[in-house]
Amino acid sequence: MCDQDHIYRVKPMEECHAWDILSWKYPAPYDFYDSPEDNRGVHYVKQFLNPELRFHAVVDPSENLVGFCSYGLDGQVPGGNYRADALDIGLGMKPELTGQGKGADFFEAVLRYGMNTLNPERVRLTVAKFNQRALKLYENFGFAVDDEFFDCLHEVPYTILTWDAR
């Protein structure tokens, strides 16, 4: 992980962050990550604020929201093999900040916070297989492909990557 000054900071998710995230719209093919356009906003906000799901906001030095992350069950996708013990991390960066080379600093902040606060022995990420930018980023951090599976409900192939933190 980077030794430079930390660009981003992870902090507890606030309701305003959750509503902001629900408005994000990604360009294709990343629009797969858009929130549904229906009246379930309150439900999703409650999920973001549910302490058991450990959602956090990622902010820049000016406290602007740049993304979010979760530590635990929310990082798992139905159909994957999650029998081995590991800290699952889910994350998303604000659409207008993606593809600009900011992902390494963003992920470094998310990973550093998880390591410092939860002290896992192993970390796991589940990534839609089409998201080659994310897969390459995580591999650059030392994550290795552990498994692959197909989500029949959404017809999306996924890759599970792991990293031994010890």
Coordinates of N, CA and C in Angstrom, one line a residue:
M1 N 0.8 -1.2 0.0 CA 0.0 0.0 0.0 C 0.9 1.2 0.0
C2 N 0.3 2.3 -0.4 CA 1.1 3.6 -0.6 C 1.5 4.1 0.7
D3 N 2.7 4.7 0.7 CA 3.3 5.4 1.9 C 3.0 6.9 1.8
Q4 N 2.5 7.4 0.7 CA 2.3 8.8 0.5 C 1.2 9.3 1.4
D5 N 1.1 10.6 1.5 CA 0.0 11.2 2.3 C -1.3 10.7 1.7
H6 N -2.2 10.4 2.6 CA -3.5 9.8 2.2 C -4.4 10.9 1.6
I7 N -4.9 10.6 0.4 CA -5.7 11.5 -0.4 C -7.2 11.4 0.1
Y8 N -7.6 10.2 0.3 CA -9.0 10.0 0.7 C -9.1 9.4 2.1
R9 N -10.3 9.7 2.7 CA -10.5 9.2 4.1 C -11.9 8.5 4.1
V10 N -11.9 7.4 4.9 CA -13.1 6.7 5.1 C -13.7 7.1 6.4
K11 N -15.1 7.3 6.3 CA -15.8 7.8 7.5 C -17.2 7.2 7.6
P12 N -17.8 7.2 8.7 CA -19.2 6.6 8.8 C -20.1 7.2 7.7
M13 N -21.0 6.4 7.2 CA -22.0 6.8 6.2 C -23.0 7.7 6.8
E14 N -23.4 8.8 6.2 CA -24.4 9.6 6.7 C -25.6 9.6 5.7
E15 N -26.8 9.9 6.1 CA -27.9 9.8 5.3 C -27.8 10.7 4.0
C16 N -27.2 11.8 4.1 CA -27.0 12.7 2.9 C -26.1 12.0 1.9
H17 N -25.1 11.2 2.4 CA -24.2 10.4 1.5 C -25.0 9.4 0.7
A18 N -25.9 8.7 1.5 CA -26.7 7.6 0.9 C -27.6 8.1 -0.2
W19 N -28.3 9.3 0.0 CA -29.1 9.8 -1.0 C -28.3 10.3 -2.2
D20 N -27.1 10.8 -2.0 CA -26.3 11.2 -3.1 C -25.9 10.0 -4.0
I21 N -25.5 8.9 -3.3 CA -25.1 7.7 -4.1 C -26.2 7.2 -4.9
L22 N -27.5 7.3 -4.4 CA -28.6 6.8 -5.2 C -28.8 7.6 -6.5
S23 N -28.3 8.8 -6.6 CA -28.5 9.6 -7.8 C -27.4 9.3 -8.8
W24 N -26.4 8.6 -8.5 CA -25.3 8.3 -9.4 C -25.7 7.5 -10.7
K25 N -25.2 8.0 -11.8 CA -25.5 7.3 -13.1 C -24.1 7.0 -13.8
Y26 N -23.9 5.8 -14.1 CA -22.6 5.4 -14.7 C -22.8 5.2 -16.2
P27 N -21.8 5.5 -17.0 CA -21.9 5.2 -18.5 C -21.9 3.7 -18.7
A28 N -22.4 3.2 -19.8 CA -22.4 1.8 -20.2 C -21.0 1.4 -20.4
P29 N -20.6 0.2 -20.0 CA -21.4 -0.9 -19.4 C -21.5 -0.8 -17.9
Y30 N -20.9 0.2 -17.3 CA -20.9 0.3 -15.9 C -22.2 0.8 -15.3
D31 N -23.2 1.1 -16.2 CA -24.6 1.4 -15.7 C -25.2 0.2 -15.0
F32 N -24.6 -0.9 -15.1 CA -25.0 -2.1 -14.3 C -25.0 -1.8 -12.8
Y33 N -24.2 -0.8 -12.4 CA -24.0 -0.4 -11.0 C -25.0 0.7 -10.6
D34 N -25.8 1.2 -11.5 CA -26.8 2.2 -11.1 C -27.8 1.7 -10.2
S35 N -28.3 2.6 -9.3 CA -29.5 2.2 -8.5 C -30.7 2.1 -9.3
P36 N -31.6 1.2 -8.9 CA -32.9 1.1 -9.7 C -33.6 2.4 -9.7
E37 N -34.3 2.7 -10.8 CA -35.1 4.0 -10.9 C -36.5 3.7 -10.5
D38 N -36.7 3.5 -9.2 CA -38.1 3.3 -8.8 C -38.2 3.9 -7.4
N39 N -39.3 3.6 -6.7 CA -39.5 4.3 -5.4 C -38.9 3.6 -4.2
R40 N -37.9 2.8 -4.4 CA -37.2 2.1 -3.3 C -36.1 2.9 -2.7
G41 N -36.0 4.2 -2.9 CA -34.9 5.0 -2.4 C -34.8 4.9 -0.9
V42 N -35.9 5.0 -0.2 CA -35.9 4.9 1.3 C -35.3 3.6 1.7
H43 N -35.7 2.5 1.1 CA -35.2 1.2 1.4 C -33.7 1.1 1.3
Y44 N -33.2 1.7 0.1 CA -31.7 1.6 -0.1 C -31.0 2.5 0.9
V45 N -31.6 3.6 1.3 CA -30.9 4.5 2.3 C -30.8 3.8 3.6
K46 N -31.9 3.1 4.0 CA -31.9 2.3 5.2 C -30.8 1.2 5.2
Q47 N -30.6 0.6 4.0 CA -29.5 -0.4 3.8 C -28.2 0.2 4.0
F48 N -27.9 1.4 3.4 CA -26.7 2.1 3.5 C -26.4 2.5 5.0
L49 N -27.4 2.7 5.8 CA -27.3 3.2 7.2 C -27.4 2.0 8.2
N50 N -27.6 0.8 7.7 CA -27.7 -0.4 8.5 C -26.3 -0.7 9.1
P51 N -26.1 -0.6 10.4 CA -24.8 -0.8 11.0 C -24.2 -2.2 10.7
E52 N -25.1 -3.2 10.6 CA -24.6 -4.6 10.3 C -23.9 -4.7 8.9
L53 N -24.2 -3.8 8.0 CA -23.6 -3.9 6.7 C -22.3 -3.0 6.6
R54 N -22.0 -2.3 7.6 CA -20.8 -1.5 7.7 C -20.5 -0.7 6.5
F55 N -21.5 0.1 6.0 CA -21.2 1.0 4.9 C -20.5 2.2 5.4
H56 N -19.6 2.8 4.6 CA -18.8 4.0 4.9 C -18.8 4.9 3.7
A57 N -18.6 6.1 3.9 CA -18.4 7.1 2.9 C -16.9 7.3 2.7
V58 N -16.4 7.6 1.5 CA -15.1 7.9 1.2 C -15.1 9.3 0.7
V59 N -14.3 10.2 1.4 CA -14.3 11.6 1.1 C -12.9 12.1 0.8
D60 N -12.9 13.2 0.1 CA -11.6 13.9 -0.2 C -11.2 14.9 0.9
P61 N -10.1 15.5 0.8 CA -9.7 16.5 1.9 C -10.7 17.6 2.2
S62 N -11.5 17.9 1.2 CA -12.6 18.9 1.4 C -13.9 18.4 1.9
E63 N -13.9 17.1 2.2 CA -15.1 16.4 2.7 C -16.1 16.1 1.6
N64 N -15.7 16.2 0.3 CA -16.6 15.9 -0.8 C -16.7 14.4 -0.9
L65 N -17.9 13.8 -1.1 CA -18.1 12.4 -1.3 C -17.5 12.0 -2.6
V66 N -16.6 11.0 -2.6 CA -15.9 10.5 -3.8 C -16.3 9.0 -4.0
G67 N -16.9 8.4 -3.0 CA -17.3 7.0 -3.1 C -17.8 6.4 -1.8
F68 N -18.0 5.1 -1.8 CA -18.5 4.4 -0.7 C -17.8 3.0 -0.6
C69 N -18.0 2.4 0.6 CA -17.5 1.0 0.7 C -18.3 0.3 1.8
S70 N -18.3 -1.0 1.8 CA -18.9 -1.8 2.8 C -17.9 -2.9 3.2
Y71 N -18.0 -3.3 4.5 CA -17.1 -4.3 5.0 C -18.0 -5.4 5.6
G72 N -18.1 -6.5 4.9 CA -18.9 -7.6 5.3 C -19.9 -8.2 4.3
L73 N -21.0 -8.6 4.7 CA -22.0 -9.4 3.9 C -22.4 -8.6 2.6
D74 N -22.5 -7.3 2.6 CA -22.9 -6.6 1.4 C -21.9 -6.8 0.3
G75 N -20.7 -7.1 0.6 CA -19.7 -7.4 -0.5 C -19.8 -8.7 -1.2
Q76 N -20.8 -9.5 -0.7 CA -21.0 -10.8 -1.3 C -22.1 -10.8 -2.4
V77 N -22.0 -11.6 -3.4 CA -23.1 -11.7 -4.4 C -23.7 -13.1 -4.4
P78 N -25.0 -13.2 -4.3 CA -25.6 -14.5 -4.3 C -25.1 -15.4 -5.4
G79 N -24.7 -16.7 -5.0 CA -24.2 -17.6 -6.0 C -22.7 -17.9 -5.8
G80 N -22.0 -17.0 -5.1 CA -20.6 -17.1 -5.0 C -20.2 -18.0 -3.8
N81 N -19.0 -18.6 -3.8 CA -18.5 -19.5 -2.8 C -17.8 -18.6 -1.7
Y82 N -18.5 -18.4 -0.6 CA -17.9 -17.6 0.5 C -17.7 -18.4 1.8
R83 N -17.4 -19.7 1.6 CA -17.3 -20.6 2.8 C -16.0 -20.2 3.5
A84 N -14.9 -19.8 2.9 CA -13.7 -19.5 3.5 C -13.9 -18.2 4.3
D85 N -13.2 -18.1 5.4 CA -13.3 -16.9 6.3 C -12.5 -15.8 5.6
A86 N -13.1 -14.6 5.4 CA -12.4 -13.4 4.8 C -13.3 -12.2 5.0
L87 N -12.7 -11.1 5.0 CA -13.4 -9.8 5.1 C -13.8 -9.4 3.6
D88 N -15.1 -9.4 3.4 CA -15.6 -9.0 2.1 C -15.7 -7.5 2.0
I89 N -15.2 -6.9 1.0 CA -15.3 -5.5 0.8 C -16.1 -5.2 -0.5
G90 N -17.1 -4.4 -0.4 CA -17.8 -3.8 -1.6 C -17.5 -2.4 -1.7
L91 N -17.4 -1.8 -2.9 CA -17.1 -0.4 -3.0 C -17.6 0.1 -4.4
G92 N -17.7 1.4 -4.4 CA -18.1 2.1 -5.6 C -17.6 3.6 -5.6
M93 N -17.1 4.0 -6.7 CA -16.6 5.4 -6.8 C -17.5 6.2 -7.6
K94 N -17.6 7.5 -7.3 CA -18.5 8.4 -8.0 C -18.2 8.3 -9.5
P95 N -19.3 8.2 -10.3 CA -19.1 8.0 -11.7 C -18.2 9.0 -12.4
E96 N -18.3 10.3 -12.1 CA -17.5 11.2 -12.9 C -16.0 11.2 -12.4
L97 N -15.7 10.4 -11.4 CA -14.3 10.3 -11.0 C -13.6 9.0 -11.5
T98 N -14.4 8.1 -12.1 CA -13.8 6.8 -12.6 C -13.1 7.0 -13.9
G99 N -12.2 6.1 -14.2 CA -11.4 6.1 -15.4 C -10.4 7.2 -15.5
Q100 N -10.0 7.9 -14.4 CA -9.1 9.0 -14.4 C -7.8 8.7 -13.6
G101 N -7.6 7.4 -13.3 CA -6.4 7.1 -12.6 C -6.5 7.3 -11.1
K102 N -7.7 7.5 -10.5 CA -7.8 7.8 -9.1 C -8.2 6.6 -8.3
G103 N -8.4 5.5 -9.0 CA -8.8 4.2 -8.3 C -7.8 3.7 -7.3
A104 N -6.5 3.8 -7.6 CA -5.6 3.2 -6.7 C -5.6 3.9 -5.3
D105 N -5.7 5.3 -5.3 CA -5.7 6.0 -4.1 C -7.0 5.7 -3.4
F106 N -8.1 5.6 -4.1 CA -9.4 5.4 -3.5 C -9.4 4.0 -2.9
F107 N -9.0 3.0 -3.6 CA -9.0 1.6 -3.0 C -8.0 1.5 -1.9
E108 N -6.9 2.2 -2.0 CA -5.9 2.2 -0.9 C -6.5 2.6 0.4
A109 N -7.3 3.7 0.3 CA -8.0 4.2 1.5 C -9.0 3.2 2.1
V110 N -9.8 2.6 1.2 CA -10.7 1.6 1.6 C -10.1 0.4 2.3
L111 N -9.0 -0.1 1.6 CA -8.3 -1.3 2.2 C -7.6 -0.9 3.5
R112 N -6.9 0.2 3.5 CA -6.2 0.6 4.7 C -7.2 0.7 5.9
Y113 N -8.4 1.3 5.7 CA -9.3 1.5 6.8 C -9.8 0.1 7.3
G114 N -10.1 -0.8 6.3 CA -10.5 -2.2 6.7 C -9.5 -2.9 7.5
M115 N -8.2 -2.8 7.1 CA -7.1 -3.4 7.7 C -6.9 -2.9 9.1
N116 N -7.0 -1.5 9.3 CA -6.7 -0.9 10.6 C -7.9 -1.1 11.6
T117 N -9.1 -1.2 11.1 CA -10.2 -1.2 12.0 C -10.7 -2.7 12.2
L118 N -10.6 -3.5 11.3 CA -11.1 -4.9 11.4 C -10.1 -6.0 11.5
N119 N -8.8 -5.6 11.1 CA -7.7 -6.5 11.3 C -7.9 -8.0 10.7
P120 N -8.4 -8.1 9.4 CA -8.6 -9.4 8.9 C -7.3 -10.1 8.5
E121 N -7.4 -11.4 8.4 CA -6.3 -12.2 8.0 C -6.4 -12.4 6.4
R122 N -7.6 -12.2 5.9 CA -7.8 -12.4 4.5 C -8.9 -11.4 4.0
V123 N -8.7 -10.8 2.8 CA -9.7 -9.9 2.3 C -10.2 -10.5 0.9
R124 N -11.5 -10.3 0.7 CA -12.1 -10.8 -0.5 C -12.9 -9.8 -1.2
L125 N -12.8 -9.8 -2.6 CA -13.6 -8.9 -3.4 C -14.3 -9.7 -4.5
T126 N -15.6 -9.3 -4.8 CA -16.3 -9.9 -5.8 C -16.6 -8.9 -6.9
V127 N -16.2 -9.2 -8.1 CA -16.2 -8.1 -9.2 C -16.9 -8.7 -10.4
A128 N -17.8 -7.9 -11.0 CA -18.4 -8.3 -12.3 C -17.3 -8.5 -13.3
K129 N -17.3 -9.6 -14.0 CA -16.2 -10.0 -14.9 C -15.9 -8.9 -16.0
F130 N -16.9 -8.2 -16.4 CA -16.7 -7.2 -17.5 C -15.9 -6.0 -16.9
N131 N -15.8 -5.8 -15.6 CA -15.2 -4.7 -15.1 C -13.7 -4.9 -15.0
Q132 N -13.1 -4.8 -16.2 CA -11.6 -5.1 -16.3 C -10.8 -4.0 -15.6
R133 N -11.3 -2.8 -15.6 CA -10.5 -1.7 -14.8 C -10.3 -2.1 -13.4
A134 N -11.4 -2.5 -12.7 CA -11.4 -2.9 -11.3 C -10.5 -4.1 -11.1
L135 N -10.7 -5.2 -12.0 CA -9.9 -6.4 -11.8 C -8.4 -6.1 -11.9
K136 N -8.0 -5.3 -12.8 CA -6.6 -5.0 -13.0 C -6.1 -4.2 -11.8
L137 N -6.9 -3.3 -11.3 CA -6.5 -2.5 -10.1 C -6.3 -3.4 -8.9
Y138 N -7.2 -4.3 -8.7 CA -7.1 -5.2 -7.5 C -5.9 -6.2 -7.6
E139 N -5.7 -6.6 -8.9 CA -4.5 -7.5 -9.1 C -3.2 -6.7 -8.8
N140 N -3.2 -5.4 -9.2 CA -2.0 -4.6 -8.9 C -1.8 -4.4 -7.4
F141 N -2.8 -4.6 -6.6 CA -2.7 -4.6 -5.1 C -2.4 -5.9 -4.5
G142 N -2.2 -6.9 -5.4 CA -1.8 -8.3 -4.9 C -2.9 -9.3 -4.7
F143 N -4.2 -8.9 -5.1 CA -5.3 -9.8 -5.1 C -5.1 -10.8 -6.2
A144 N -5.6 -12.0 -5.9 CA -5.5 -13.1 -6.9 C -6.9 -13.7 -7.1
V145 N -7.1 -14.2 -8.4 CA -8.4 -14.8 -8.6 C -8.5 -16.1 -7.8
D146 N -9.6 -16.2 -7.1 CA -9.8 -17.4 -6.2 C -10.9 -18.2 -6.8
D147 N -11.9 -17.6 -7.5 CA -13.1 -18.4 -8.0 C -13.8 -17.5 -9.0
E148 N -14.7 -18.2 -9.8 CA -15.6 -17.5 -10.7 C -16.9 -18.2 -10.6
F149 N -18.0 -17.4 -10.9 CA -19.3 -18.0 -10.9 C -20.2 -17.1 -11.7
F150 N -21.4 -17.6 -12.0 CA -22.4 -16.9 -12.9 C -23.6 -16.7 -12.1
D151 N -24.0 -15.4 -12.0 CA -25.3 -15.0 -11.3 C -26.4 -15.2 -12.3
C152 N -27.1 -16.3 -12.1 CA -28.2 -16.6 -13.1 C -29.4 -15.6 -13.0
L153 N -29.6 -15.0 -11.9 CA -30.7 -14.1 -11.8 C -30.5 -12.8 -12.6
H154 N -29.3 -12.3 -12.6 CA -28.9 -11.1 -13.4 C -28.1 -11.4 -14.6
E155 N -27.8 -12.7 -14.8 CA -27.0 -13.1 -16.0 C -25.7 -12.4 -16.1
V156 N -25.0 -12.4 -15.0 CA -23.7 -11.7 -14.9 C -22.6 -12.7 -14.4
P157 N -21.5 -12.8 -15.1 CA -20.4 -13.6 -14.5 C -19.6 -12.8 -13.6
Y158 N -19.1 -13.4 -12.5 CA -18.3 -12.7 -11.5 C -17.0 -13.4 -11.2
T159 N -16.0 -12.6 -10.8 CA -14.7 -13.1 -10.3 C -14.6 -12.8 -8.8
I160 N -14.1 -13.8 -8.1 CA -13.8 -13.5 -6.7 C -12.3 -13.5 -6.5
L161 N -11.8 -12.4 -5.9 CA -10.4 -12.3 -5.7 C -10.1 -12.2 -4.2
T162 N -9.0 -12.8 -3.8 CA -8.6 -12.7 -2.4 C -7.2 -12.2 -2.2
W163 N -6.9 -11.8 -1.0 CA -5.6 -11.3 -0.7 C -5.3 -11.7 0.8
D164 N -4.2 -12.4 1.0 CA -3.8 -12.7 2.4 C -3.1 -11.5 3.0
A165 N -3.8 -11.0 4.0 CA -3.3 -9.8 4.7 C -2.2 -10.0 5.7
R166 N -1.9 -11.2 6.0 CA -0.8 -11.5 7.0 C 0.5 -11.7 6.4

